[in-house]
Coordinates of C-alpha atoms in Angstrom, one line a residue:
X201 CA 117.3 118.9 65.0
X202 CA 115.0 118.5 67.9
X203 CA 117.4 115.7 69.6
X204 CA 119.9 118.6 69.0
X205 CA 118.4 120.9 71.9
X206 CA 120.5 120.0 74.7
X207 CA 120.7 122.6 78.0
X208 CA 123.7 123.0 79.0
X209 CA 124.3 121.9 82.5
X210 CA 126.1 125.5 83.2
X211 CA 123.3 127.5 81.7
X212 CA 120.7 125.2 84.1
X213 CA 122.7 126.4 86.8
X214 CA 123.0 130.1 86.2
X215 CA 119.5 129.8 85.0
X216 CA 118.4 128.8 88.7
X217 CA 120.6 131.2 89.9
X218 CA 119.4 134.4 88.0
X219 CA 115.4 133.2 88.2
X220 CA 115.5 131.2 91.3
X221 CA 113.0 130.5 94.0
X222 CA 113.9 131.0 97.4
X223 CA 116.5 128.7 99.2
X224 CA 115.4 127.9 102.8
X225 CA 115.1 123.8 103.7
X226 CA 118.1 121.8 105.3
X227 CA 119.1 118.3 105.6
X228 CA 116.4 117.6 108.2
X229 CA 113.3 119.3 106.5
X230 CA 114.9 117.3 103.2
X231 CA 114.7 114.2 105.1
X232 CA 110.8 115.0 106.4
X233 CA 109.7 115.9 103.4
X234 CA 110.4 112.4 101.9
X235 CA 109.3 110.9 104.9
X236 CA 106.3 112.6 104.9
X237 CA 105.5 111.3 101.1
X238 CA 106.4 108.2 101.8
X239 CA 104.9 107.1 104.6
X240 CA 101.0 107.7 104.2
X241 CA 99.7 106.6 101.2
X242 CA 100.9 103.2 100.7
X243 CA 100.5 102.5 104.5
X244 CA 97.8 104.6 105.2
X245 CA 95.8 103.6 102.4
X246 CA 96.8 101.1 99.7
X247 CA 97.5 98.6 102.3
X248 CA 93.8 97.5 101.1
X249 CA 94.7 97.4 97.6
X250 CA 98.3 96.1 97.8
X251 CA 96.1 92.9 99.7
X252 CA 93.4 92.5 97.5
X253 CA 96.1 91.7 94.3
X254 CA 98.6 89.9 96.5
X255 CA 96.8 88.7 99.9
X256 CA 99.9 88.2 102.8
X257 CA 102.3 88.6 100.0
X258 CA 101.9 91.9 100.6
X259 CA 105.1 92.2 102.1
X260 CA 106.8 90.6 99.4
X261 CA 105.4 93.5 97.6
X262 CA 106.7 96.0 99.5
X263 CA 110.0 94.9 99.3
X264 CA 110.3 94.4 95.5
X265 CA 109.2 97.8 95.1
X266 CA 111.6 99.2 97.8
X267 CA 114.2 97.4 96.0
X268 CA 113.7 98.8 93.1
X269 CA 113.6 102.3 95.2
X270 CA 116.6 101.7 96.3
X271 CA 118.6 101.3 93.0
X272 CA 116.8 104.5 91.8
X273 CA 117.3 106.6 94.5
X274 CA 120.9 106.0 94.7
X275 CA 120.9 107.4 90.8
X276 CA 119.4 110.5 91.8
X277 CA 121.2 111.2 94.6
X278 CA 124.1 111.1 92.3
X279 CA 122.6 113.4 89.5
X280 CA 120.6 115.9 92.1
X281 CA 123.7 116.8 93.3
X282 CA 125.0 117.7 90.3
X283 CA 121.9 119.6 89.3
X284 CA 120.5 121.4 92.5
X285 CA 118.1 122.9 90.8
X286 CA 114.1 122.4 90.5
X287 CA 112.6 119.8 87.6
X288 CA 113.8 116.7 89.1
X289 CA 113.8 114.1 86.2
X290 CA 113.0 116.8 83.5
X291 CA 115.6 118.7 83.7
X292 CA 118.0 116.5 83.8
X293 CA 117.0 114.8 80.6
X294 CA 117.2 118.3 79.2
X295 CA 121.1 118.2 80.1
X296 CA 121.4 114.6 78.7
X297 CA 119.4 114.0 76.0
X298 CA 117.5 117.0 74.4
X299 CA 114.2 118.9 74.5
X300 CA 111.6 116.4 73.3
X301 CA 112.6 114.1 75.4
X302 CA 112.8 116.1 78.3
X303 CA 109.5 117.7 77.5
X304 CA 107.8 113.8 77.9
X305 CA 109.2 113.4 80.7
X306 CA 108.6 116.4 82.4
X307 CA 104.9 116.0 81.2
X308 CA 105.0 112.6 83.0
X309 CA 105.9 114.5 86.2
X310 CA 102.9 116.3 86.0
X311 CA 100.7 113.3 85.4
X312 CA 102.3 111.5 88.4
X313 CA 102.4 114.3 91.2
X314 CA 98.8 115.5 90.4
X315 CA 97.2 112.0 90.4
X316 CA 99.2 110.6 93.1
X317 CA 98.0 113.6 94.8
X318 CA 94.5 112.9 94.4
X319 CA 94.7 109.4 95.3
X320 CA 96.3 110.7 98.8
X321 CA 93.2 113.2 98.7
X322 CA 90.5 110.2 98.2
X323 CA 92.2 107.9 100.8
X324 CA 92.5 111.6 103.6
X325 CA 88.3 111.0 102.6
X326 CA 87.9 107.4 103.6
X327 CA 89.9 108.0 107.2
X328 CA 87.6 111.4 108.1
X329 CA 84.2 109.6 106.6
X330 CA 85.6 106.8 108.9
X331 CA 86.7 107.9 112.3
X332 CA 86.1 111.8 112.5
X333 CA 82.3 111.6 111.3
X334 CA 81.4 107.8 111.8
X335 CA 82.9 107.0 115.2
X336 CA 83.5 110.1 116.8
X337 CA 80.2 112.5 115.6
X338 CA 77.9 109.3 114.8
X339 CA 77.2 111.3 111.0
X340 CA 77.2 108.8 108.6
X341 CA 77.9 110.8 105.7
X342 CA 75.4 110.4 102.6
X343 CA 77.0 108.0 99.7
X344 CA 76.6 110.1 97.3
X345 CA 78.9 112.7 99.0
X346 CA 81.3 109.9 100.2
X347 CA 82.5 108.4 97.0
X348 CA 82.4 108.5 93.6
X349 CA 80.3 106.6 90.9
X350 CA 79.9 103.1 91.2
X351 CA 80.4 102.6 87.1
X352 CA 84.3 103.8 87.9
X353 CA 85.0 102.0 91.2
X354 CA 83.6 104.3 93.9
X355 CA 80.8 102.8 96.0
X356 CA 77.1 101.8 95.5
X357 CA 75.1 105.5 95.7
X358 CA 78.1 107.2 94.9
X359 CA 78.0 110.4 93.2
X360 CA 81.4 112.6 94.2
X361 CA 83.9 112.1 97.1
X362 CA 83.4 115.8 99.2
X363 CA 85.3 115.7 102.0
X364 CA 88.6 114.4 99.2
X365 CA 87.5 117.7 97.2
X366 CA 87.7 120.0 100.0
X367 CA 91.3 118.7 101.6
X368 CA 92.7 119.0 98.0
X369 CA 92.0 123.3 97.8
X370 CA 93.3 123.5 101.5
X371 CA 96.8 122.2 100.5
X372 CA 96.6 123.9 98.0
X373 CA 96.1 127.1 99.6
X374 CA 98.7 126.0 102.1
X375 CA 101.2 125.4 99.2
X376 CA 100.8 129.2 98.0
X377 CA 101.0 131.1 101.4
X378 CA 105.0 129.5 100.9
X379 CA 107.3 126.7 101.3
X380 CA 109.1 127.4 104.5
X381 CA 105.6 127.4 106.2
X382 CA 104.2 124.4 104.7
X383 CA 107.6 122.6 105.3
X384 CA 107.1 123.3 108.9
X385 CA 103.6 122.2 109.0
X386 CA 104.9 118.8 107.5
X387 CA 107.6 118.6 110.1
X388 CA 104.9 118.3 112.6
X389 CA 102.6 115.8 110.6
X390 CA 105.4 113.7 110.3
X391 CA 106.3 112.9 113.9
X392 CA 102.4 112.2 114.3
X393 CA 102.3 110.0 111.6
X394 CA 105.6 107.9 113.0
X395 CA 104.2 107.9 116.1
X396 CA 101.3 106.6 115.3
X397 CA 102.3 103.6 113.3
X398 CA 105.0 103.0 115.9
X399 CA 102.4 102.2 118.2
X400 CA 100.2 100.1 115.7
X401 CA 103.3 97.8 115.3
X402 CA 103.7 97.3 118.8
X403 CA 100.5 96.6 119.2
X404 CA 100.0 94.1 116.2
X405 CA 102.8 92.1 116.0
X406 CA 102.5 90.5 119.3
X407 CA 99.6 89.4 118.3
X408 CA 100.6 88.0 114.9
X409 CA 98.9 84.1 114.2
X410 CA 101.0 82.4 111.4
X411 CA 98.2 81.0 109.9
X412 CA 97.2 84.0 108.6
X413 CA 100.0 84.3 106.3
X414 CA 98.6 80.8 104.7
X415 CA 98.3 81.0 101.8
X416 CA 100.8 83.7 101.4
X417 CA 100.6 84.0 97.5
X418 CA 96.8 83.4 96.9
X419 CA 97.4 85.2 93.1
X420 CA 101.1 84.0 93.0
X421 CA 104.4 85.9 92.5
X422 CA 103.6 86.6 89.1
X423 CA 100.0 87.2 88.2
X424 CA 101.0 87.9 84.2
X425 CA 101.5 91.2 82.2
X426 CA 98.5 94.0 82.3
X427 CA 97.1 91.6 84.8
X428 CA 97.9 93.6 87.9
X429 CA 97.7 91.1 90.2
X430 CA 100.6 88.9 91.9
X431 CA 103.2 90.1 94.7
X432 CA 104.4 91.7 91.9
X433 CA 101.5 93.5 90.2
X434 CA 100.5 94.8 94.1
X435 CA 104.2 95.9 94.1
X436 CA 103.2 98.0 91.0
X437 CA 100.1 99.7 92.7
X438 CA 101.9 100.6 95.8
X439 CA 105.1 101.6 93.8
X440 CA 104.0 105.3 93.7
X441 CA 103.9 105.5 97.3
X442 CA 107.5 105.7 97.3
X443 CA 107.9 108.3 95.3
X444 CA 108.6 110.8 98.4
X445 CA 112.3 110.6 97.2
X446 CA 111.5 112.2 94.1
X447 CA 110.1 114.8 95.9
X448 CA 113.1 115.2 97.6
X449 CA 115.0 115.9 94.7
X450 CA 112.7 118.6 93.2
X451 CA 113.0 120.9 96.2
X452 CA 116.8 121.1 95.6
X453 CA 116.5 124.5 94.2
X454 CA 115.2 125.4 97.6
X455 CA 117.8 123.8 99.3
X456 CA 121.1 125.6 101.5
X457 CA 123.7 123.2 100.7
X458 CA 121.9 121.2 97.9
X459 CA 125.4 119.2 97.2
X460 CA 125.4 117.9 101.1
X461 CA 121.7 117.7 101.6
X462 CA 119.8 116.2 98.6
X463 CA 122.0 112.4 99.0
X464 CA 121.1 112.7 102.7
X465 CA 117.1 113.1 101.7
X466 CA 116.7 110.9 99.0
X467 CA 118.5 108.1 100.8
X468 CA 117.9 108.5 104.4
X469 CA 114.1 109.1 103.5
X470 CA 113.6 105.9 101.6
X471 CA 115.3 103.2 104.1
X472 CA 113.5 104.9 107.0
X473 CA 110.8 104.2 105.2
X474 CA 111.1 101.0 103.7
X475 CA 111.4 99.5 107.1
X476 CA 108.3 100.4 108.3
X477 CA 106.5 99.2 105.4
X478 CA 107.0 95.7 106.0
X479 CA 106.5 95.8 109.5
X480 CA 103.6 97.7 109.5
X481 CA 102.1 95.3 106.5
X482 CA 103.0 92.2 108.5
X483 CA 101.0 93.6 111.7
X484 CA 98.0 94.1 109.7
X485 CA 98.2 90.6 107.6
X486 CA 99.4 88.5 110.5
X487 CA 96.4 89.9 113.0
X488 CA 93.2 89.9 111.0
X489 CA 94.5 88.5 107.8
X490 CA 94.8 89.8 104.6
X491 CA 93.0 87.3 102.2
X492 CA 91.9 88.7 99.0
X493 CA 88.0 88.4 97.1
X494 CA 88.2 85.8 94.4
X495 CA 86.0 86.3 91.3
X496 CA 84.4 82.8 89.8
X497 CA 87.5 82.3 88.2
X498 CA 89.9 82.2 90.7
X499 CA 91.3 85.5 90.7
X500 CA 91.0 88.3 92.6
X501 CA 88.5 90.9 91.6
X502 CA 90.3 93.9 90.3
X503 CA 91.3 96.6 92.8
X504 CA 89.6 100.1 92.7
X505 CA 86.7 97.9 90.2
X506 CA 82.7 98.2 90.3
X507 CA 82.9 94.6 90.9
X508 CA 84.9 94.7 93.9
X509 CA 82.9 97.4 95.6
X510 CA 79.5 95.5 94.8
X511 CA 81.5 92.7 96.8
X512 CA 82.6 95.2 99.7
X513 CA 79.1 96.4 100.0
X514 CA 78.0 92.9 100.9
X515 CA 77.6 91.9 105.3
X516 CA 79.9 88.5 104.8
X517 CA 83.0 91.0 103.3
X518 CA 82.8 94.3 104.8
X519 CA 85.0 93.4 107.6
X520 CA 87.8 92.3 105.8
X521 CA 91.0 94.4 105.2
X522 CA 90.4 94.4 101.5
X523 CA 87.3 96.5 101.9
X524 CA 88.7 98.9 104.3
X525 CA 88.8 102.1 103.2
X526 CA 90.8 102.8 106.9
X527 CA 92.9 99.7 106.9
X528 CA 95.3 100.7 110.0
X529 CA 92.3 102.0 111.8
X530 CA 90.2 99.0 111.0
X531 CA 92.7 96.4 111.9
X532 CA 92.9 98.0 115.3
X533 CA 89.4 98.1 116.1
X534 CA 89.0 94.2 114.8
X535 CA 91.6 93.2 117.8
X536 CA 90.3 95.3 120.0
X537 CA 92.2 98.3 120.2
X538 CA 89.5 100.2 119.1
X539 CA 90.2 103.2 121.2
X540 CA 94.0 103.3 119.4
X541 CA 92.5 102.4 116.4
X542 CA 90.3 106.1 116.3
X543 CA 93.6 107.6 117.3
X544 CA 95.4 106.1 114.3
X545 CA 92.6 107.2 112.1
X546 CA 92.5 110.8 114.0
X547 CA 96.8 110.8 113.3
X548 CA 96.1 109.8 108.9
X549 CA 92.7 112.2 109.3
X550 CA 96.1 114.8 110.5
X551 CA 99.1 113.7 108.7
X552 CA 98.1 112.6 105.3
X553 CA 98.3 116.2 104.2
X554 CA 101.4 116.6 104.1
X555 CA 101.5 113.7 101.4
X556 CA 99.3 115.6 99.6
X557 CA 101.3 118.7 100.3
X558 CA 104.8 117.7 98.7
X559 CA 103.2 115.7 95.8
X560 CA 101.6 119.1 94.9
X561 CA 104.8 120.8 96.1
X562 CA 106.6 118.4 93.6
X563 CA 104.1 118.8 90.6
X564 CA 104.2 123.0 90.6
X565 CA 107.3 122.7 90.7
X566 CA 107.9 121.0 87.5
X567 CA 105.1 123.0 85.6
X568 CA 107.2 125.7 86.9
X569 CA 110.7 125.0 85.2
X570 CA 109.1 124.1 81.9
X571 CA 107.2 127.1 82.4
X572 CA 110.6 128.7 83.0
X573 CA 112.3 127.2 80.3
X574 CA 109.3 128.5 77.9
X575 CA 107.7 125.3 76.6
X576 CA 104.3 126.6 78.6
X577 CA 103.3 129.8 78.6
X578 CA 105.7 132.0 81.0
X579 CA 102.8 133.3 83.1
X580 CA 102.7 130.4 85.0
X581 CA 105.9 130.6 86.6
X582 CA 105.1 134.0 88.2
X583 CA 106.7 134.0 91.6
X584 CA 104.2 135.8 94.5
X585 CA 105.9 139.0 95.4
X586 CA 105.1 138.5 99.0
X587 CA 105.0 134.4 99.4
X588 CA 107.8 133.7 96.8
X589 CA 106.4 130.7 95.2
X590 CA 104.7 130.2 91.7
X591 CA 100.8 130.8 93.1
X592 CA 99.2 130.5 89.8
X593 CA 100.6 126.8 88.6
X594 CA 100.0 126.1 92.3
X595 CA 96.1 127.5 92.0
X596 CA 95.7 125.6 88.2
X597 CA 97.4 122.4 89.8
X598 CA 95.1 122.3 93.1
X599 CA 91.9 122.6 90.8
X600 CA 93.0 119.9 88.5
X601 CA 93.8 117.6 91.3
X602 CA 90.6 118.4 93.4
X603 CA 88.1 117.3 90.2
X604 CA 90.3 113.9 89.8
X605 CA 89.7 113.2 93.8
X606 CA 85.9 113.9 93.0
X607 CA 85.3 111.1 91.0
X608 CA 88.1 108.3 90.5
X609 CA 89.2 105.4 93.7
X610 CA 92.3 105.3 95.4
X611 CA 93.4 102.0 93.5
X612 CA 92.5 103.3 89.6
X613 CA 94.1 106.6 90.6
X614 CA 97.3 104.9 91.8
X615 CA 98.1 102.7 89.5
X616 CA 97.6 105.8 86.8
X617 CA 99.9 107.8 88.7
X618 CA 102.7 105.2 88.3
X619 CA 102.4 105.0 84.9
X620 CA 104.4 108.3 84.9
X621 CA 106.6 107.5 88.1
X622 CA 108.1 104.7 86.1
X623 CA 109.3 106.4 83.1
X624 CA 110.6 108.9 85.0
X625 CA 113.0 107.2 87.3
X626 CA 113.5 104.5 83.5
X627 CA 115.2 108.6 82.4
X628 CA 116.6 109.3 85.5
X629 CA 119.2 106.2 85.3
X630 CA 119.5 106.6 81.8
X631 CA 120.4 110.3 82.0
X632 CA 123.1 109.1 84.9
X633 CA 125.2 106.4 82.8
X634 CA 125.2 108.9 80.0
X635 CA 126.4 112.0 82.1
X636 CA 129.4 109.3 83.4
X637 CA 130.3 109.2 79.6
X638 CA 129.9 112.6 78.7
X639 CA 130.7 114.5 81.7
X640 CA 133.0 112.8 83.0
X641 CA 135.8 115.4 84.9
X642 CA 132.1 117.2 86.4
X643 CA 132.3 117.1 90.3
X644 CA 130.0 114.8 91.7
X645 CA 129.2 115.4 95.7
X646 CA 127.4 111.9 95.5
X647 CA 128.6 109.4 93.0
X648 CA 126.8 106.2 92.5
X649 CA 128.4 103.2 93.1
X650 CA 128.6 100.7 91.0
X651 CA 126.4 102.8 88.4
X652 CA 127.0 100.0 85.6
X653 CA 124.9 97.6 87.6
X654 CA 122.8 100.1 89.7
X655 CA 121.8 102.4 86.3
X656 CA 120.5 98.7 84.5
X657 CA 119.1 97.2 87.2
X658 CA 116.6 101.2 87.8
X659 CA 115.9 101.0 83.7
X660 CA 115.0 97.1 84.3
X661 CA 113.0 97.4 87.6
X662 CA 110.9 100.1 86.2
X663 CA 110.2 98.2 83.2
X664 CA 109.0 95.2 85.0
X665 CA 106.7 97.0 87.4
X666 CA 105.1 98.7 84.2
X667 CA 104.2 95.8 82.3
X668 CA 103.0 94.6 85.9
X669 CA 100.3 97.8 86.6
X670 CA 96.9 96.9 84.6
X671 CA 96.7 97.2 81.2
X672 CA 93.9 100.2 81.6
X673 CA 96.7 102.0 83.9
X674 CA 99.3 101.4 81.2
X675 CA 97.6 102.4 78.0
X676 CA 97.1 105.8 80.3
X677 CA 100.8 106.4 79.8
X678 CA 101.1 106.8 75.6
X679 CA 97.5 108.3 75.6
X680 CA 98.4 111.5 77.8
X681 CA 101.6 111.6 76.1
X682 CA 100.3 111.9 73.0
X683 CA 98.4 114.8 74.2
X684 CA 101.6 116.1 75.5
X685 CA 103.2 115.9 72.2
X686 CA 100.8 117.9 70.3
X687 CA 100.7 120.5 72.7
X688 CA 104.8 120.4 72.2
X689 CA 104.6 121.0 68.5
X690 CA 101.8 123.3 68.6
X691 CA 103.1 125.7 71.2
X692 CA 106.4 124.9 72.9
X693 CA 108.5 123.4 70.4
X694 CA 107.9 127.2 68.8
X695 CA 108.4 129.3 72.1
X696 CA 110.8 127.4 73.6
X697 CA 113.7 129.2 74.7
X698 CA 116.8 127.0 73.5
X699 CA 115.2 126.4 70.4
X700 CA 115.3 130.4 70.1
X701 CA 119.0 130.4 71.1
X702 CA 118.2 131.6 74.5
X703 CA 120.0 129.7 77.0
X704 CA 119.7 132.3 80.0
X705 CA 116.4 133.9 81.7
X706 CA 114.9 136.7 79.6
X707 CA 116.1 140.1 81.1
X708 CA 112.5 140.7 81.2
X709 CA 111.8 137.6 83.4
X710 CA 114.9 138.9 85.8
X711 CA 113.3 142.3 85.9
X712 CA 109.9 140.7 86.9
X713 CA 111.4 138.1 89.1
X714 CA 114.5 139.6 90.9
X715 CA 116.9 136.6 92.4
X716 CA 115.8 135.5 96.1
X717 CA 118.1 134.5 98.3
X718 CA 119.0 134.2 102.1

């Protein structure tokens, strides 16, 4: 019975420990790491999106989905303790409930990390295009090597988005030279980034005029399901910038003290985080407002849409903040800060990287365990005998993600992203309450408090913020995993190792891969 193939949570864990990769982050580079995800895109760069669905409710936005966050993190920090190993949500839905199941979700990982990534990579473009080239060098960089196609929501003259192309393969190389050096690249990003949007809310939020928070639901709370509009349908988009927690908890494998430090980074990460959110979102709303386009029939133009860019393109719009494609950096500039404001953009032109880094960090990383566990071809979880980490996922992954930055918007490309995200964290909580039941004398560094209304309340919040995304964005979900599934049946249901009664490495693979450790 395919339900049947459960992993063992012992043989996960000697797995790890016979074909492991190598174990070098603490607490603190835990902690930056979600940080780093977190903060960037969703500040950085859907701020423009999150307004155009939701106008000043923006910030209700930011707290529903950090809500939401909230309950979810606190069931992974329970489970990733348990299971300090990589695969985040996949593998624990391998220990819970079975290989199929496991193999959609990991499969979702890979769709979230890699266009999540990309997204990150198109809005790194808009801030270089912006303030390295535009106000610094006086290039104005041609359109059709600025955006994408107009016909799928990039810009009038657009043809592909360069400069997103190019910052993709750098990560990527980054990403294979090895994790300890690219976690302490993103140390350094991370202060920059902090810094700098410390300094935009001291400098906004003086300056704050409560009218510009009227009206503060121009689209309402609830714009309707598929719609994508509303507090809550902009709570949807921006959703996936949260998902630095999740990061987190797939670099427990390479984690001293995975028990101790994986709670601390999930949870510390995410309230860190959530606070500046809504402060950052109220300085940009409350200075030069955050009003979005309406179409003829009262509602806002879709974000990431041809229609909306047509709009953007036009004198009478291009100021506001919904047409930014440098929103911090803009705001800035429009209260005249607009020496600060090229700093901020010079601080995302830096430190949005390192978002890109640990979603690509987070997606190899998953390619690598299924890899490991044989449901892809084993080739791909080759560890580099010098730089320790699995180089050719890495090199497919980076590829993949650079062609999707070509071509697609930031707002299309998020809102695909959590698609995945959603079911995901949905698994994660499920996987938790039934571990209570089935496992229940297992020691658990982290336990979950009150699990039997946290678990619920993760499985409903995702739920809601699906049917909230756009109805192109949610179609993406059953589409790529029915893709996912034949490729299952066709080659890994076959090769799988459980399924071949092989619930430890091959000695082959241990031969190839010899265990690394400090």
């Amino acid at each position: 019975m395919i339900f049947g193939r459960v992993k063992p949570i012992d043989a996960i864990l000697a797995t790890a420990e016979k074909k492991s990769l190598h174990r070098s982050l603490g607490a603190l580079q835990l902690t930056l790491f979600g940080i780093g995800c977190v903060i960037g895109t969703g500040i950085f760069v859907l701020t423009s999106a999150g307004a155009q669905k939701a106008g000043p409710g923006l910030m209700l936005a930011f707290a529903i989905a950090g809500a939401i966050c909230i309950v979810a993190a606190l069931c992974y920090a329970e489970i990733a303790a348990m299971l300090p190993v990589a695969g985040s949500a996949y593998t624990y839905t391998y220990s819970v409930m079975g290989e199929l199941l496991a193999w959609s979700v990991g499969w979702a990982l890979v769709l979230e990390y890699a266009v999540a990534a990309s997204a990150v990579s198109v809005g790194w473009s808009g801030y270089f295009s912006g303030t390295i080239l535009n106000e610094f060098l006086g290039i104005q960089l041609p359109a059709y090597l600025a955006a994408g196609p107009l016909a799928l929501g990039g810009a009038p003259g657009g043809l592909i988005n360069l400069p997103a192309v190019v910052i993709a393969l750098l990560v990527t190389w980054l990403l294979m030279i090895g994790t300890t050096e690219s976690a302490r690249v993103n140390a350094v990003l991370v202060a920059i980034k902090v810094t700098a949007l410390t300094a935009f809310i001291v400098l906004t939020l003086p300056q704050v005029e409560m009218e510009k928070f009227n009206p503060f639901l121009p689209a309402g709370v609830f714009g309707g399901f598929g719609s994508g509009i509303g507090a809550v349908g902009a709570a949807a988009t921006i959703f996936f910038a949260y998902v630095g927690f999740d990061a987190v908890s797939t670099a427990a494998e390479e984690t001293r003290n995975p028990q101790r430090n994986v709670p601390i980074g999930l949870i510390g990460s995410l309230l860190f985080c959530t606070i500046f959110y809504i402060l950052v979102a109220a300085g940009a709303v409350g200075t030069i407002g955050g009003q979005p386009i309406m179409g003829p029939n009262g509602i806002p133009f879709p974000a990431g849409s041809a229609e909306l860019a047509r709009q953007c393109a036009m004198p009478e719009y291009s100021g506001m903040l919904v047409c930014s494609n440098e929103a911090l950096a803009h705001v800035l500039r429009q209260i005249g800060f607009s020496g600060v404001g090229n700093m901020l953009g010079i601080a995302a032109f830096v430190a949005l990287p390192s978002v890109i880094l640990i979603l690509l960090f987070g997606q190899t990383r998953i390619f690598f365990v299924m890899s490991r566990d044989g449901l892809l071809p084993e080739g791909l979880s080759k560890i580099h005998p010098k730089w320790k980490t699995p180089y050719v996922v890495t090199a497919i992954t980076g590829s993949v993600v650079a062609f999707a930055a070509a071509f697609l918007p930031v707002g299309q490309l998020a809102d695909i992203a959590n698609a995945g995200t959603l079911y995901a964290f949905f698994m994660v909580a499920l996987a938790v309450m039934l571990l209570r039941k089935s496992e229940p004398n297992r020691p658990r560094p982290f336990r979950t408090p009150a699990l039997w209304l946290i678990g619920p309340l993760t499985m409903a919040g995702c739920v809601f913020l699906f049917l909230n995304l756009p109805f192109e964005a949610m179609i993406v979900l059953p589409t790529w995993a029915l893709i996912g599934f034949v490729i299952y049946f066709a080659y890994g249901y076959r090769k799988s190792h459980l399924g071949q009664g092989l619930v430890e490495v091959h000695e082959s693979d241990l031969e190839q891969n010899a265990p690394i450790h400090d």
